[in-house]
mmCIF file with all atom_site columns, C-alpha atoms in Angstrom:
data_model
loop_
_atom_site.group_PDB
_atom_site.id
_atom_site.type_symbol
_atom_site.label_atom_id
_atom_site.label_alt_id
_atom_site.label_comp_id
_atom_site.label_asym_id
_atom_site.label_entity_id
_atom_site.label_seq_id
_atom_site.pdbx_PDB_ins_code
_atom_site.Cartn_x
_atom_site.Cartn_y
_atom_site.Cartn_z
_atom_site.occupancy
_atom_site.B_iso_or_equiv
_atom_site.pdbx_formal_charge
_atom_site.auth_seq_id
_atom_site.auth_comp_id
_atom_site.auth_asym_id
_atom_site.auth_atom_id
_atom_site.pdbx_PDB_model_num
ATOM 1   C CA . UNK A 1 1   ? 13.545 -9.025  -0.555 1.00 37.00 ? 1   UNK A CA 1
ATOM 2   C CA . UNK A 1 2   ? 15.532 -11.972 1.688  1.00 38.00 ? 2   UNK A CA 1
ATOM 3   C CA . UNK A 1 3   ? 16.693 -13.709 -1.760 1.00 39.00 ? 3   UNK A CA 1
ATOM 4   C CA . UNK A 1 4   ? 18.416 -10.521 -3.301 1.00 40.00 ? 4   UNK A CA 1
ATOM 5   C CA . UNK A 1 5   ? 19.753 -10.379 0.189  1.00 40.00 ? 5   UNK A CA 1
ATOM 6   C CA . UNK A 1 6   ? 21.191 -13.523 0.795  1.00 39.00 ? 6   UNK A CA 1
ATOM 7   C CA . UNK A 1 7   ? 23.149 -13.292 -2.664 1.00 40.00 ? 7   UNK A CA 1
ATOM 8   C CA . UNK A 1 8   ? 24.900 -9.524  -2.742 1.00 41.00 ? 8   UNK A CA 1
ATOM 9   C CA . UNK A 1 9   ? 25.267 -10.625 0.910  1.00 40.00 ? 9   UNK A CA 1
ATOM 10  C CA . UNK A 1 10  ? 27.574 -14.017 -0.674 1.00 41.00 ? 10  UNK A CA 1
ATOM 11  C CA . UNK A 1 11  ? 29.280 -11.473 -4.157 1.00 42.00 ? 11  UNK A CA 1
ATOM 12  C CA . UNK A 1 12  ? 32.514 -10.289 -3.288 1.00 41.00 ? 12  UNK A CA 1
ATOM 13  C CA . UNK A 1 13  ? 32.472 -6.325  -2.013 1.00 45.00 ? 13  UNK A CA 1
ATOM 14  C CA . UNK A 1 14  ? 33.221 -4.422  -4.595 1.00 48.00 ? 14  UNK A CA 1
ATOM 15  C CA . UNK A 1 15  ? 37.078 -3.907  -3.426 1.00 57.00 ? 15  UNK A CA 1
ATOM 16  C CA . UNK A 1 16  ? 37.272 -7.827  -3.783 1.00 65.00 ? 16  UNK A CA 1
ATOM 17  C CA . UNK A 1 17  ? 36.867 -9.202  -0.362 1.00 80.00 ? 17  UNK A CA 1
ATOM 18  C CA . UNK A 1 18  ? 34.829 -11.835 0.217  1.00 91.00 ? 18  UNK A CA 1
ATOM 19  C CA . UNK A 1 19  ? 32.092 -10.656 3.233  1.00 94.00 ? 19  UNK A CA 1
ATOM 20  C CA . UNK A 1 20  ? 32.481 -11.695 7.038  1.00 95.00 ? 20  UNK A CA 1
ATOM 21  C CA . UNK A 1 21  ? 31.833 -14.826 7.946  1.00 96.00 ? 21  UNK A CA 1
ATOM 22  C CA . UNK A 1 22  ? 30.632 -14.507 11.701 1.00 96.00 ? 22  UNK A CA 1
ATOM 23  C CA . UNK A 1 23  ? 29.144 -17.361 12.990 1.00 96.00 ? 23  UNK A CA 1
ATOM 24  C CA . UNK A 1 24  ? 26.037 -17.499 15.930 1.00 95.00 ? 24  UNK A CA 1
ATOM 25  C CA . UNK A 1 25  ? 26.666 -19.721 18.496 1.00 94.00 ? 25  UNK A CA 1
ATOM 26  C CA . UNK A 1 26  ? 23.381 -21.841 20.472 1.00 89.00 ? 26  UNK A CA 1
ATOM 27  C CA . UNK A 1 27  ? 24.745 -19.277 23.786 1.00 89.00 ? 27  UNK A CA 1
ATOM 28  C CA . UNK A 1 28  ? 23.360 -15.686 21.018 1.00 88.00 ? 28  UNK A CA 1
ATOM 29  C CA . UNK A 1 29  ? 27.466 -14.921 21.143 1.00 94.00 ? 29  UNK A CA 1
ATOM 30  C CA . UNK A 1 30  ? 28.542 -13.647 17.601 1.00 96.00 ? 30  UNK A CA 1
ATOM 31  C CA . UNK A 1 31  ? 32.029 -14.944 16.449 1.00 96.00 ? 31  UNK A CA 1
ATOM 32  C CA . UNK A 1 32  ? 33.950 -12.485 13.570 1.00 95.00 ? 32  UNK A CA 1
ATOM 33  C CA . UNK A 1 33  ? 35.517 -15.761 11.721 1.00 94.00 ? 33  UNK A CA 1
ATOM 34  C CA . UNK A 1 34  ? 38.101 -12.401 10.672 1.00 94.00 ? 34  UNK A CA 1
ATOM 35  C CA . UNK A 1 35  ? 39.425 -10.866 12.959 1.00 95.00 ? 35  UNK A CA 1
ATOM 36  C CA . UNK A 1 36  ? 38.913 -14.720 15.821 1.00 95.00 ? 36  UNK A CA 1
ATOM 37  C CA . UNK A 1 37  ? 36.592 -12.320 18.467 1.00 95.00 ? 37  UNK A CA 1
ATOM 38  C CA . UNK A 1 38  ? 33.644 -11.879 19.547 1.00 95.00 ? 38  UNK A CA 1
ATOM 39  C CA . UNK A 1 39  ? 30.584 -9.203  18.596 1.00 96.00 ? 39  UNK A CA 1
ATOM 40  C CA . UNK A 1 40  ? 28.072 -8.054  19.396 1.00 94.00 ? 40  UNK A CA 1
ATOM 41  C CA . UNK A 1 41  ? 24.578 -7.145  17.297 1.00 93.00 ? 41  UNK A CA 1
ATOM 42  C CA . UNK A 1 42  ? 25.989 -2.832  17.935 1.00 93.00 ? 42  UNK A CA 1
ATOM 43  C CA . UNK A 1 43  ? 29.829 -4.340  16.224 1.00 95.00 ? 43  UNK A CA 1
ATOM 44  C CA . UNK A 1 44  ? 27.730 -5.942  13.635 1.00 95.00 ? 44  UNK A CA 1
ATOM 45  C CA . UNK A 1 45  ? 25.541 -2.339  13.702 1.00 93.00 ? 45  UNK A CA 1
ATOM 46  C CA . UNK A 1 46  ? 28.745 -0.240  13.354 1.00 95.00 ? 46  UNK A CA 1
ATOM 47  C CA . UNK A 1 47  ? 30.542 -2.457  10.221 1.00 95.00 ? 47  UNK A CA 1
ATOM 48  C CA . UNK A 1 48  ? 26.730 -1.979  8.669  1.00 94.00 ? 48  UNK A CA 1
ATOM 49  C CA . UNK A 1 49  ? 27.406 2.140   8.004  1.00 92.00 ? 49  UNK A CA 1
ATOM 50  C CA . UNK A 1 50  ? 31.465 1.672   7.833  1.00 93.00 ? 50  UNK A CA 1
ATOM 51  C CA . UNK A 1 51  ? 30.437 -0.612  4.631  1.00 92.00 ? 51  UNK A CA 1
ATOM 52  C CA . UNK A 1 52  ? 30.683 -3.564  5.272  1.00 94.00 ? 52  UNK A CA 1
ATOM 53  C CA . UNK A 1 53  ? 29.793 -6.842  3.838  1.00 95.00 ? 53  UNK A CA 1
ATOM 54  C CA . UNK A 1 54  ? 28.455 -10.136 6.741  1.00 96.00 ? 54  UNK A CA 1
ATOM 55  C CA . UNK A 1 55  ? 27.202 -12.908 6.002  1.00 97.00 ? 55  UNK A CA 1
ATOM 56  C CA . UNK A 1 56  ? 25.248 -14.036 9.356  1.00 97.00 ? 56  UNK A CA 1
ATOM 57  C CA . UNK A 1 57  ? 26.177 -18.468 9.776  1.00 96.00 ? 57  UNK A CA 1
ATOM 58  C CA . UNK A 1 58  ? 24.195 -20.873 12.605 1.00 95.00 ? 58  UNK A CA 1
ATOM 59  C CA . UNK A 1 59  ? 27.359 -22.140 13.968 1.00 94.00 ? 59  UNK A CA 1
ATOM 60  C CA . UNK A 1 60  ? 25.435 -25.622 14.493 1.00 94.00 ? 60  UNK A CA 1
ATOM 61  C CA . UNK A 1 61  ? 23.133 -26.070 11.000 1.00 95.00 ? 61  UNK A CA 1
ATOM 62  C CA . UNK A 1 62  ? 25.536 -23.617 8.640  1.00 95.00 ? 62  UNK A CA 1
ATOM 63  C CA . UNK A 1 63  ? 22.959 -22.204 7.309  1.00 96.00 ? 63  UNK A CA 1
ATOM 64  C CA . UNK A 1 64  ? 22.569 -18.430 6.506  1.00 97.00 ? 64  UNK A CA 1
ATOM 65  C CA . UNK A 1 65  ? 20.451 -16.161 9.010  1.00 96.00 ? 65  UNK A CA 1
ATOM 66  C CA . UNK A 1 66  ? 22.127 -12.823 8.144  1.00 96.00 ? 66  UNK A CA 1
ATOM 67  C CA . UNK A 1 67  ? 17.909 -11.814 6.815  1.00 95.00 ? 67  UNK A CA 1
ATOM 68  C CA . UNK A 1 68  ? 16.700 -12.463 11.017 1.00 95.00 ? 68  UNK A CA 1
ATOM 69  C CA . UNK A 1 69  ? 20.386 -10.713 12.715 1.00 95.00 ? 69  UNK A CA 1
ATOM 70  C CA . UNK A 1 70  ? 19.986 -7.942  10.312 1.00 95.00 ? 70  UNK A CA 1
ATOM 71  C CA . UNK A 1 71  ? 16.202 -7.139  11.472 1.00 93.00 ? 71  UNK A CA 1
ATOM 72  C CA . UNK A 1 72  ? 17.175 -7.824  14.796 1.00 93.00 ? 72  UNK A CA 1
ATOM 73  C CA . UNK A 1 73  ? 19.739 -5.611  14.381 1.00 93.00 ? 73  UNK A CA 1
ATOM 74  C CA . UNK A 1 74  ? 16.781 -3.060  13.358 1.00 92.00 ? 74  UNK A CA 1
ATOM 75  C CA . UNK A 1 75  ? 14.497 -4.131  16.191 1.00 91.00 ? 75  UNK A CA 1
ATOM 76  C CA . UNK A 1 76  ? 17.205 -3.146  18.805 1.00 90.00 ? 76  UNK A CA 1
ATOM 77  C CA . UNK A 1 77  ? 18.079 0.310   16.688 1.00 89.00 ? 77  UNK A CA 1
ATOM 78  C CA . UNK A 1 78  ? 13.679 0.887   17.132 1.00 90.00 ? 78  UNK A CA 1
ATOM 79  C CA . UNK A 1 79  ? 13.743 -0.122  20.556 1.00 89.00 ? 79  UNK A CA 1
ATOM 80  C CA . UNK A 1 80  ? 17.558 2.768   21.843 1.00 86.00 ? 80  UNK A CA 1
ATOM 81  C CA . UNK A 1 81  ? 16.855 4.818   19.745 1.00 77.00 ? 81  UNK A CA 1
ATOM 82  C CA . UNK A 1 82  ? 15.027 7.744   17.678 1.00 78.00 ? 82  UNK A CA 1
ATOM 83  C CA . UNK A 1 83  ? 11.641 5.996   15.807 1.00 85.00 ? 83  UNK A CA 1
ATOM 84  C CA . UNK A 1 84  ? 13.044 5.564   12.516 1.00 88.00 ? 84  UNK A CA 1
ATOM 85  C CA . UNK A 1 85  ? 9.672  3.053   10.790 1.00 89.00 ? 85  UNK A CA 1
ATOM 86  C CA . UNK A 1 86  ? 6.572  4.828   11.939 1.00 89.00 ? 86  UNK A CA 1
ATOM 87  C CA . UNK A 1 87  ? 3.372  3.149   12.576 1.00 90.00 ? 87  UNK A CA 1
ATOM 88  C CA . UNK A 1 88  ? 1.705  3.731   9.253  1.00 91.00 ? 88  UNK A CA 1
ATOM 89  C CA . UNK A 1 89  ? 4.299  2.147   7.590  1.00 88.00 ? 89  UNK A CA 1
ATOM 90  C CA . UNK A 1 90  ? 4.898  -0.698  9.795  1.00 89.00 ? 90  UNK A CA 1
ATOM 91  C CA . UNK A 1 91  ? 1.281  -1.348  9.763  1.00 91.00 ? 91  UNK A CA 1
ATOM 92  C CA . UNK A 1 92  ? 1.456  -1.819  6.134  1.00 90.00 ? 92  UNK A CA 1
ATOM 93  C CA . UNK A 1 93  ? 4.180  -4.206  5.794  1.00 88.00 ? 93  UNK A CA 1
ATOM 94  C CA . UNK A 1 94  ? 2.885  -6.625  7.949  1.00 90.00 ? 94  UNK A CA 1
ATOM 95  C CA . UNK A 1 95  ? -0.036 -6.156  6.084  1.00 90.00 ? 95  UNK A CA 1
ATOM 96  C CA . UNK A 1 96  ? 1.549  -7.428  2.484  1.00 90.00 ? 96  UNK A CA 1
ATOM 97  C CA . UNK A 1 97  ? 2.306  -10.561 4.488  1.00 91.00 ? 97  UNK A CA 1
ATOM 98  C CA . UNK A 1 98  ? 0.475  -13.030 2.531  1.00 91.00 ? 98  UNK A CA 1
ATOM 99  C CA . UNK A 1 99  ? -1.344 -10.346 0.186  1.00 87.00 ? 99  UNK A CA 1
ATOM 100 C CA . UNK A 1 100 ? -0.468 -10.951 -3.454 1.00 88.00 ? 100 UNK A CA 1
ATOM 101 C CA . UNK A 1 101 ? 1.696  -7.617  -4.040 1.00 85.00 ? 101 UNK A CA 1
ATOM 102 C CA . UNK A 1 102 ? 4.616  -9.714  -1.204 1.00 87.00 ? 102 UNK A CA 1
ATOM 103 C CA . UNK A 1 103 ? 6.659  -11.172 -4.004 1.00 89.00 ? 103 UNK A CA 1
ATOM 104 C CA . UNK A 1 104 ? 7.008  -7.484  -5.900 1.00 89.00 ? 104 UNK A CA 1
ATOM 105 C CA . UNK A 1 105 ? 7.361  -5.426  -2.090 1.00 88.00 ? 105 UNK A CA 1
ATOM 106 C CA . UNK A 1 106 ? 11.435 -7.030  -1.186 1.00 90.00 ? 106 UNK A CA 1
ATOM 107 C CA . UNK A 1 107 ? 12.602 -5.725  -5.232 1.00 90.00 ? 107 UNK A CA 1
ATOM 108 C CA . UNK A 1 108 ? 10.529 -2.229  -4.326 1.00 89.00 ? 108 UNK A CA 1
ATOM 109 C CA . UNK A 1 109 ? 12.297 -1.862  -0.812 1.00 88.00 ? 109 UNK A CA 1
ATOM 110 C CA . UNK A 1 110 ? 15.129 -1.808  -2.040 1.00 90.00 ? 110 UNK A CA 1
ATOM 111 C CA . UNK A 1 111 ? 14.984 -0.187  -4.779 1.00 90.00 ? 111 UNK A CA 1
ATOM 112 C CA . UNK A 1 112 ? 13.449 3.301   -2.787 1.00 89.00 ? 112 UNK A CA 1
ATOM 113 C CA . UNK A 1 113 ? 16.196 2.841   -0.795 1.00 88.00 ? 113 UNK A CA 1
ATOM 114 C CA . UNK A 1 114 ? 18.282 2.706   -3.482 1.00 88.00 ? 114 UNK A CA 1
ATOM 115 C CA . UNK A 1 115 ? 16.462 5.841   -5.095 1.00 88.00 ? 115 UNK A CA 1
ATOM 116 C CA . UNK A 1 116 ? 16.517 7.584   -2.294 1.00 87.00 ? 116 UNK A CA 1
ATOM 117 C CA . UNK A 1 117 ? 20.574 7.152   -1.327 1.00 86.00 ? 117 UNK A CA 1
ATOM 118 C CA . UNK A 1 118 ? 20.921 7.972   -4.621 1.00 86.00 ? 118 UNK A CA 1
ATOM 119 C CA . UNK A 1 119 ? 19.270 11.717  -4.058 1.00 86.00 ? 119 UNK A CA 1
ATOM 120 C CA . UNK A 1 120 ? 20.921 11.887  -0.820 1.00 85.00 ? 120 UNK A CA 1
ATOM 121 C CA . UNK A 1 121 ? 24.236 12.200  -2.144 1.00 83.00 ? 121 UNK A CA 1
ATOM 122 C CA . UNK A 1 122 ? 23.122 14.676  -4.474 1.00 83.00 ? 122 UNK A CA 1
ATOM 123 C CA . UNK A 1 123 ? 22.252 16.762  -2.006 1.00 81.00 ? 123 UNK A CA 1
ATOM 124 C CA . UNK A 1 124 ? 25.310 16.452  -0.256 1.00 80.00 ? 124 UNK A CA 1
ATOM 125 C CA . UNK A 1 125 ? 27.446 17.168  -3.083 1.00 79.00 ? 125 UNK A CA 1
ATOM 126 C CA . UNK A 1 126 ? 24.981 20.250  -4.336 1.00 77.00 ? 126 UNK A CA 1
ATOM 127 C CA . UNK A 1 127 ? 25.203 21.276  -0.883 1.00 75.00 ? 127 UNK A CA 1
ATOM 128 C CA . UNK A 1 128 ? 28.280 20.968  -0.896 1.00 74.00 ? 128 UNK A CA 1
ATOM 129 C CA . UNK A 1 129 ? 29.444 23.766  -4.112 1.00 73.00 ? 129 UNK A CA 1
ATOM 130 C CA . UNK A 1 130 ? 27.417 25.447  -3.515 1.00 70.00 ? 130 UNK A CA 1
ATOM 131 C CA . UNK A 1 131 ? 29.062 26.313  -0.234 1.00 69.00 ? 131 UNK A CA 1
ATOM 132 C CA . UNK A 1 132 ? 31.868 26.672  -2.366 1.00 66.00 ? 132 UNK A CA 1
ATOM 133 C CA . UNK A 1 133 ? 36.464 26.637  -0.798 1.00 64.00 ? 133 UNK A CA 1
ATOM 134 C CA . UNK A 1 134 ? 36.274 29.935  0.638  1.00 68.00 ? 134 UNK A CA 1
ATOM 135 C CA . UNK A 1 135 ? 32.480 29.997  2.387  1.00 65.00 ? 135 UNK A CA 1
ATOM 136 C CA . UNK A 1 136 ? 33.637 29.549  5.793  1.00 65.00 ? 136 UNK A CA 1
ATOM 137 C CA . UNK A 1 137 ? 35.670 33.565  4.161  1.00 69.00 ? 137 UNK A CA 1
ATOM 138 C CA . UNK A 1 138 ? 32.512 34.826  3.531  1.00 67.00 ? 138 UNK A CA 1
ATOM 139 C CA . UNK A 1 139 ? 30.692 33.608  6.455  1.00 66.00 ? 139 UNK A CA 1
ATOM 140 C CA . UNK A 1 140 ? 33.186 35.084  8.278  1.00 70.00 ? 140 UNK A CA 1
ATOM 141 C CA . UNK A 1 141 ? 33.705 38.294  6.427  1.00 73.00 ? 141 UNK A CA 1
ATOM 142 C CA . UNK A 1 142 ? 29.533 38.754  6.850  1.00 72.00 ? 142 UNK A CA 1
ATOM 143 C CA . UNK A 1 143 ? 29.389 38.556  10.985 1.00 70.00 ? 143 UNK A CA 1
ATOM 144 C CA . UNK A 1 144 ? 32.111 40.307  11.035 1.00 73.00 ? 144 UNK A CA 1
ATOM 145 C CA . UNK A 1 145 ? 30.460 43.332  9.233  1.00 72.00 ? 145 UNK A CA 1
ATOM 146 C CA . UNK A 1 146 ? 27.509 43.378  11.817 1.00 69.00 ? 146 UNK A CA 1
ATOM 147 C CA . UNK A 1 147 ? 30.329 43.050  14.315 1.00 68.00 ? 147 UNK A CA 1
ATOM 148 C CA . UNK A 1 148 ? 31.338 46.752  13.714 1.00 70.00 ? 148 UNK A CA 1
ATOM 149 C CA . UNK A 1 149 ? 27.506 48.524  12.297 1.00 68.00 ? 149 UNK A CA 1
ATOM 150 C CA . UNK A 1 150 ? 26.328 46.475  15.809 1.00 66.00 ? 150 UNK A CA 1
ATOM 151 C CA . UNK A 1 151 ? 29.829 48.017  17.828 1.00 66.00 ? 151 UNK A CA 1
ATOM 152 C CA . UNK A 1 152 ? 28.623 51.369  15.841 1.00 63.00 ? 152 UNK A CA 1
ATOM 153 C CA . UNK A 1 153 ? 25.574 51.849  16.725 1.00 60.00 ? 153 UNK A CA 1
ATOM 154 C CA . UNK A 1 154 ? 27.820 52.133  20.562 1.00 60.00 ? 154 UNK A CA 1
ATOM 155 C CA . UNK A 1 155 ? 30.243 54.512  19.852 1.00 61.00 ? 155 UNK A CA 1
ATOM 156 C CA . UNK A 1 156 ? 29.828 58.057  19.654 1.00 56.00 ? 156 UNK A CA 1
ATOM 157 C CA . UNK A 1 157 ? 29.565 59.406  16.100 1.00 56.00 ? 157 UNK A CA 1
ATOM 158 C CA . UNK A 1 158 ? 32.016 61.747  17.693 1.00 54.00 ? 158 UNK A CA 1
ATOM 159 C CA . UNK A 1 159 ? 34.892 58.760  18.052 1.00 50.00 ? 159 UNK A CA 1
ATOM 160 C CA . UNK A 1 160 ? 38.097 59.403  15.745 1.00 49.00 ? 160 UNK A CA 1
ATOM 161 C CA . UNK A 1 161 ? 37.494 55.578  13.866 1.00 51.00 ? 161 UNK A CA 1
ATOM 162 C CA . UNK A 1 162 ? 39.258 53.905  10.854 1.00 55.00 ? 162 UNK A CA 1
ATOM 163 C CA . UNK A 1 163 ? 37.902 54.549  7.446  1.00 55.00 ? 163 UNK A CA 1
ATOM 164 C CA . UNK A 1 164 ? 36.275 52.562  6.251  1.00 53.00 ? 164 UNK A CA 1
ATOM 165 C CA . UNK A 1 165 ? 36.741 51.242  2.670  1.00 55.00 ? 165 UNK A CA 1
ATOM 166 C CA . UNK A 1 166 ? 35.086 53.285  0.767  1.00 55.00 ? 166 UNK A CA 1
ATOM 167 C CA . UNK A 1 167 ? 32.684 50.440  -0.952 1.00 57.00 ? 167 UNK A CA 1
ATOM 168 C CA . UNK A 1 168 ? 32.647 48.461  1.942  1.00 56.00 ? 168 UNK A CA 1
ATOM 169 C CA . UNK A 1 169 ? 31.728 52.025  4.150  1.00 57.00 ? 169 UNK A CA 1
ATOM 170 C CA . UNK A 1 170 ? 28.969 52.605  2.077  1.00 65.00 ? 170 UNK A CA 1
ATOM 171 C CA . UNK A 1 171 ? 27.074 49.324  2.593  1.00 65.00 ? 171 UNK A CA 1
ATOM 172 C CA . UNK A 1 172 ? 28.488 49.732  6.393  1.00 69.00 ? 172 UNK A CA 1
ATOM 173 C CA . UNK A 1 173 ? 27.261 52.986  7.143  1.00 73.00 ? 173 UNK A CA 1
ATOM 174 C CA . UNK A 1 174 ? 23.175 52.001  6.481  1.00 77.00 ? 174 UNK A CA 1
ATOM 175 C CA . UNK A 1 175 ? 23.954 49.003  7.956  1.00 77.00 ? 175 UNK A CA 1
ATOM 176 C CA . UNK A 1 176 ? 24.278 51.167  10.416 1.00 77.00 ? 176 UNK A CA 1
ATOM 177 C CA . UNK A 1 177 ? 21.432 54.190  9.822  1.00 80.00 ? 177 UNK A CA 1
ATOM 178 C CA . UNK A 1 178 ? 19.296 51.161  10.264 1.00 80.00 ? 178 UNK A CA 1
ATOM 179 C CA . UNK A 1 179 ? 20.163 49.986  13.507 1.00 77.00 ? 179 UNK A CA 1
ATOM 180 C CA . UNK A 1 180 ? 20.611 53.441  15.059 1.00 80.00 ? 180 UNK A CA 1
ATOM 181 C CA . UNK A 1 181 ? 17.136 53.483  13.821 1.00 82.00 ? 181 UNK A CA 1
ATOM 182 C CA . UNK A 1 182 ? 16.211 50.391  15.388 1.00 80.00 ? 182 UNK A CA 1
ATOM 183 C CA . UNK A 1 183 ? 17.238 51.081  18.488 1.00 77.00 ? 183 UNK A CA 1
ATOM 184 C CA . UNK A 1 184 ? 15.712 55.287  18.684 1.00 78.00 ? 184 UNK A CA 1
ATOM 185 C CA . UNK A 1 185 ? 12.224 52.539  17.824 1.00 78.00 ? 185 UNK A CA 1
ATOM 186 C CA . UNK A 1 186 ? 13.363 50.558  20.763 1.00 73.00 ? 186 UNK A CA 1
ATOM 187 C CA . UNK A 1 187 ? 13.626 53.071  22.842 1.00 76.00 ? 187 UNK A CA 1
ATOM 188 C CA . UNK A 1 188 ? 10.463 55.065  22.735 1.00 76.00 ? 188 UNK A CA 1
ATOM 189 C CA . UNK A 1 189 ? 9.067  52.152  23.163 1.00 73.00 ? 189 UNK A CA 1
ATOM 190 C CA . UNK A 1 190 ? 10.687 50.897  27.079 1.00 70.00 ? 190 UNK A CA 1
ATOM 191 C CA . UNK A 1 191 ? 10.362 55.197  27.516 1.00 72.00 ? 191 UNK A CA 1
ATOM 192 C CA . UNK A 1 192 ? 6.566  54.518  26.554 1.00 73.00 ? 192 UNK A CA 1
ATOM 193 C CA . UNK A 1 193 ? 6.213  51.739  28.839 1.00 67.00 ? 193 UNK A CA 1
ATOM 194 C CA . UNK A 1 194 ? 8.134  53.498  31.961 1.00 65.00 ? 194 UNK A CA 1
ATOM 195 C CA . UNK A 1 195 ? 4.978  56.588  32.154 1.00 62.00 ? 195 UNK A CA 1
#
């Protein structure tokens, strides 16, 4: 995983930009060479979430320490936020160090995460497609019909009200009848409890 992460960090990003170079000094401060400013681990976490490619170098030696910084970000997130990495997974991961399959794990984990993200994207697209552009209008329409039916249960039958549209009238009337039936049953139970 280290090799694949290092190689992906060394490659230019998809928009043609080189990765942002961040230097880590002995006093543990991180310096963003692109913005010429000091940054924090939280800034690097935000950059990661935004898809900004960066490479962290030890300011003294020039060694690439991106892997250890990313690991440190994960540790900070786990310590301060909700735990994403289950204990069982962490134990299995630790057990893989020194195991004969250790060299295969980085590619497997990376492929698993890529697959998860692809499926997540497909799920979001399917959800958006199922809602469609008028989803909120349909939801508002349904809510209004339910509100009218509920309000109608409290209005006497003889009260003057505008006649509903023929198609909606049958549905509204049946909903209204169902609500009246439920209210009558509730009143009966209340009467029985009051005895």
